[in-house]
Amino acid sequence: MDFMVPAGVRLDLADGTMCFPDEMRIQVSGRHPLYGEKMRIVRAGKTRWIEPGEIWESPERLKRTDREKLWVIRGERWVPTVVRGPGRSQYLQITNISEEKKLLLDSYEEIGMWLALDSVPRSPGYVSVGSRR
């Protein structure tokens, strides 16, 4: 068996991670990174407030490559949208879908990740751009 469950913490020895009861995953020290060296996280970049129904567009362009695929994740009160720009560039928009509350989008909030074409995110909730899910 590749994992053990002591005190509610799941140790996945196959890929060297610990998973806490709230599904937060941490890489065990001294192990190879979960996705290798080629994984790039897409973050919000700057802490900001987004009004209900408002759309915020990331100022950073996302360059498409033939060797990588973009995977995005939605939040509890926000939804990402990938908009294609001129050439191979893409822009990421975040929409606040809550009806009454302002959304605080933290600078460290993980919005997506670039992975090699043959890799799939191990964390739950990610969908590839163009997926119908």
PDB file of C-alpha atoms in Angstrom, residues 28-130:
ATOM      1  CA  VAL A  28       7.925  16.086   1.967  1.00  0.00           C
ATOM      2  CA  SER A  29      11.443  17.476   2.355  1.00  0.00           C
ATOM      3  CA  GLY A  30      14.185  15.786   0.377  1.00  0.00           C
ATOM      4  CA  ARG A  31      11.894  14.410  -2.325  1.00  0.00           C
ATOM      5  CA  HIS A  32      11.676  15.307  -5.974  1.00  0.00           C
ATOM      6  CA  PRO A  33       9.051  17.975  -6.716  1.00  0.00           C
ATOM      7  CA  LEU A  34       5.591  16.585  -7.441  1.00  0.00           C
ATOM      8  CA  TYR A  35       5.459  17.838 -11.045  1.00  0.00           C
ATOM      9  CA  GLY A  36       9.164  18.144 -11.754  1.00  0.00           C
ATOM     10  CA  GLU A  37      11.015  21.359 -12.460  1.00  0.00           C
ATOM     11  CA  LYS A  38       8.815  22.454 -15.367  1.00  0.00           C
ATOM     12  CA  MET A  39       5.623  23.267 -13.417  1.00  0.00           C
ATOM     13  CA  ARG A  40       4.783  26.980 -13.164  1.00  0.00           C
ATOM     14  CA  ILE A  41       2.115  28.324 -10.790  1.00  0.00           C
ATOM     15  CA  VAL A  42      -0.129  31.188 -11.964  1.00  0.00           C
ATOM     16  CA  ARG A  43      -0.980  33.496  -9.056  1.00  0.00           C
ATOM     17  CA  ALA A  44      -3.068  36.656  -8.689  1.00  0.00           C
ATOM     18  CA  GLY A  45       0.102  38.725  -8.253  1.00  0.00           C
ATOM     19  CA  LYS A  46      -1.347  41.512  -6.105  1.00  0.00           C
ATOM     20  CA  THR A  47      -3.987  41.529  -3.336  1.00  0.00           C
ATOM     21  CA  ARG A  48      -7.183  43.248  -4.504  1.00  0.00           C
ATOM     22  CA  TRP A  49     -10.894  43.593  -3.767  1.00  0.00           C
ATOM     23  CA  ILE A  50     -13.340  42.602  -6.519  1.00  0.00           C
ATOM     24  CA  GLU A  51     -16.959  43.763  -6.352  1.00  0.00           C
ATOM     25  CA  PRO A  52     -19.834  41.272  -6.956  1.00  0.00           C
ATOM     26  CA  GLY A  53     -20.229  40.675 -10.694  1.00  0.00           C
ATOM     27  CA  GLU A  54     -17.018  42.572 -11.465  1.00  0.00           C
ATOM     28  CA  ILE A  55     -14.344  41.112 -13.752  1.00  0.00           C
ATOM     29  CA  TRP A  56     -10.656  41.623 -13.045  1.00  0.00           C
ATOM     30  CA  GLU A  57      -8.144  40.939 -15.823  1.00  0.00           C
ATOM     31  CA  SER A  58      -4.620  39.897 -14.988  1.00  0.00           C
ATOM     32  CA  PRO A  59      -2.085  42.367 -16.400  1.00  0.00           C
ATOM     33  CA  GLU A  60       0.309  39.501 -17.072  1.00  0.00           C
ATOM     34  CA  ARG A  61       0.077  37.763 -20.461  1.00  0.00           C
ATOM     35  CA  LEU A  62       0.150  33.985 -20.495  1.00  0.00           C
ATOM     36  CA  LYS A  63       2.246  32.706 -23.391  1.00  0.00           C
ATOM     37  CA  ARG A  64       1.069  29.427 -24.911  1.00  0.00           C
ATOM     38  CA  THR A  65       3.693  26.876 -25.837  1.00  0.00           C
ATOM     39  CA  ASP A  66       3.582  23.575 -27.683  1.00  0.00           C
ATOM     40  CA  ARG A  67       5.135  21.757 -24.717  1.00  0.00           C
ATOM     41  CA  GLU A  68       2.902  22.999 -21.888  1.00  0.00           C
ATOM     42  CA  LYS A  69      -0.795  23.028 -21.046  1.00  0.00           C
ATOM     43  CA  LEU A  70      -2.635  25.504 -18.801  1.00  0.00           C
ATOM     44  CA  TRP A  71      -4.824  24.111 -16.012  1.00  0.00           C
ATOM     45  CA  VAL A  72      -7.084  26.468 -14.009  1.00  0.00           C
ATOM     46  CA  ILE A  73      -9.007  26.131 -10.753  1.00  0.00           C
ATOM     47  CA  ARG A  74     -12.073  27.997  -9.535  1.00  0.00           C
ATOM     48  CA  GLY A  75     -12.575  29.391  -6.081  1.00  0.00           C
ATOM     49  CA  GLU A  76     -15.607  29.264  -3.851  1.00  0.00           C
ATOM     50  CA  ARG A  77     -16.737  32.733  -4.976  1.00  0.00           C
ATOM     51  CA  TRP A  78     -14.759  33.327  -8.178  1.00  0.00           C
ATOM     52  CA  VAL A  79     -14.430  31.787 -11.635  1.00  0.00           C
ATOM     53  CA  PRO A  80     -11.432  32.083 -13.994  1.00  0.00           C
ATOM     54  CA  THR A  81     -11.831  32.705 -17.725  1.00  0.00           C
ATOM     55  CA  VAL A  82      -9.021  32.416 -20.263  1.00  0.00           C
ATOM     56  CA  VAL A  83      -9.280  34.947 -23.102  1.00  0.00           C
ATOM     57  CA  ARG A  84      -7.159  34.514 -26.210  1.00  0.00           C
ATOM     58  CA  GLY A  85      -5.231  37.555 -27.325  1.00  0.00           C
ATOM     59  CA  PRO A  86      -3.250  38.272 -30.477  1.00  0.00           C
ATOM     60  CA  GLY A  87      -0.790  35.594 -31.543  1.00  0.00           C
ATOM     61  CA  ARG A  88      -0.101  32.957 -28.905  1.00  0.00           C
ATOM     62  CA  SER A  89      -0.875  35.144 -25.889  1.00  0.00           C
ATOM     63  CA  GLN A  90      -3.702  34.547 -23.432  1.00  0.00           C
ATOM     64  CA  TYR A  91      -5.157  36.662 -20.646  1.00  0.00           C
ATOM     65  CA  LEU A  92      -6.712  35.425 -17.429  1.00  0.00           C
ATOM     66  CA  GLN A  93      -9.883  37.052 -16.081  1.00  0.00           C
ATOM     67  CA  ILE A  94     -11.352  36.483 -12.618  1.00  0.00           C
ATOM     68  CA  THR A  95     -15.106  37.038 -12.111  1.00  0.00           C
ATOM     69  CA  ASN A  96     -16.661  37.471  -8.659  1.00  0.00           C
ATOM     70  CA  ILE A  97     -19.796  35.294  -8.794  1.00  0.00           C
ATOM     71  CA  SER A  98     -21.070  36.055  -5.288  1.00  0.00           C
ATOM     72  CA  GLU A  99     -24.234  38.133  -5.100  1.00  0.00           C
ATOM     73  CA  GLU A 100     -23.516  40.380  -2.129  1.00  0.00           C
ATOM     74  CA  LYS A 101     -19.940  40.127  -0.867  1.00  0.00           C
ATOM     75  CA  LYS A 102     -16.758  41.737  -2.104  1.00  0.00           C
ATOM     76  CA  LEU A 103     -14.077  39.203  -2.940  1.00  0.00           C
ATOM     77  CA  LEU A 104     -10.587  39.505  -1.487  1.00  0.00           C
ATOM     78  CA  LEU A 105      -8.216  37.942  -4.008  1.00  0.00           C
ATOM     79  CA  ASP A 106      -4.905  37.417  -2.218  1.00  0.00           C
ATOM     80  CA  SER A 107      -1.580  37.739  -3.998  1.00  0.00           C
ATOM     81  CA  TYR A 108      -0.680  34.130  -3.151  1.00  0.00           C
ATOM     82  CA  GLU A 109      -4.025  32.739  -4.412  1.00  0.00           C
ATOM     83  CA  GLU A 110      -3.329  29.921  -6.870  1.00  0.00           C
ATOM     84  CA  ILE A 111      -5.358  30.484 -10.053  1.00  0.00           C
ATOM     85  CA  GLY A 112      -3.751  27.946 -12.334  1.00  0.00           C
ATOM     86  CA  MET A 113      -0.636  26.065 -13.331  1.00  0.00           C
ATOM     87  CA  TRP A 114       1.329  25.286 -16.468  1.00  0.00           C
ATOM     88  CA  LEU A 115       2.279  21.617 -16.760  1.00  0.00           C
ATOM     89  CA  ALA A 116       4.009  19.505 -19.373  1.00  0.00           C
ATOM     90  CA  LEU A 117       1.547  18.098 -21.912  1.00  0.00           C
ATOM     91  CA  ASP A 118       1.764  14.577 -20.487  1.00  0.00           C
ATOM     92  CA  SER A 119       1.150  15.667 -16.855  1.00  0.00           C
ATOM     93  CA  VAL A 120      -2.150  15.968 -14.991  1.00  0.00           C
ATOM     94  CA  PRO A 121      -2.557  17.946 -11.717  1.00  0.00           C
ATOM     95  CA  ARG A 122      -2.763  15.735  -8.639  1.00  0.00           C
ATOM     96  CA  SER A 123      -4.665  18.381  -6.670  1.00  0.00           C
ATOM     97  CA  PRO A 124      -8.467  18.222  -7.009  1.00  0.00           C
ATOM     98  CA  GLY A 125     -10.435  20.911  -8.827  1.00  0.00           C
ATOM     99  CA  TYR A 126      -8.190  21.655 -11.801  1.00  0.00           C
ATOM    100  CA  VAL A 127      -9.563  21.610 -15.345  1.00  0.00           C
ATOM    101  CA  SER A 128      -7.692  22.093 -18.585  1.00  0.00           C
ATOM    102  CA  VAL A 129      -8.437  25.113 -20.727  1.00  0.00           C
ATOM    103  CA  GLY A 130     -10.989  24.104 -23.359  1.00  0.00           C
TER     104      GLY A 130
END
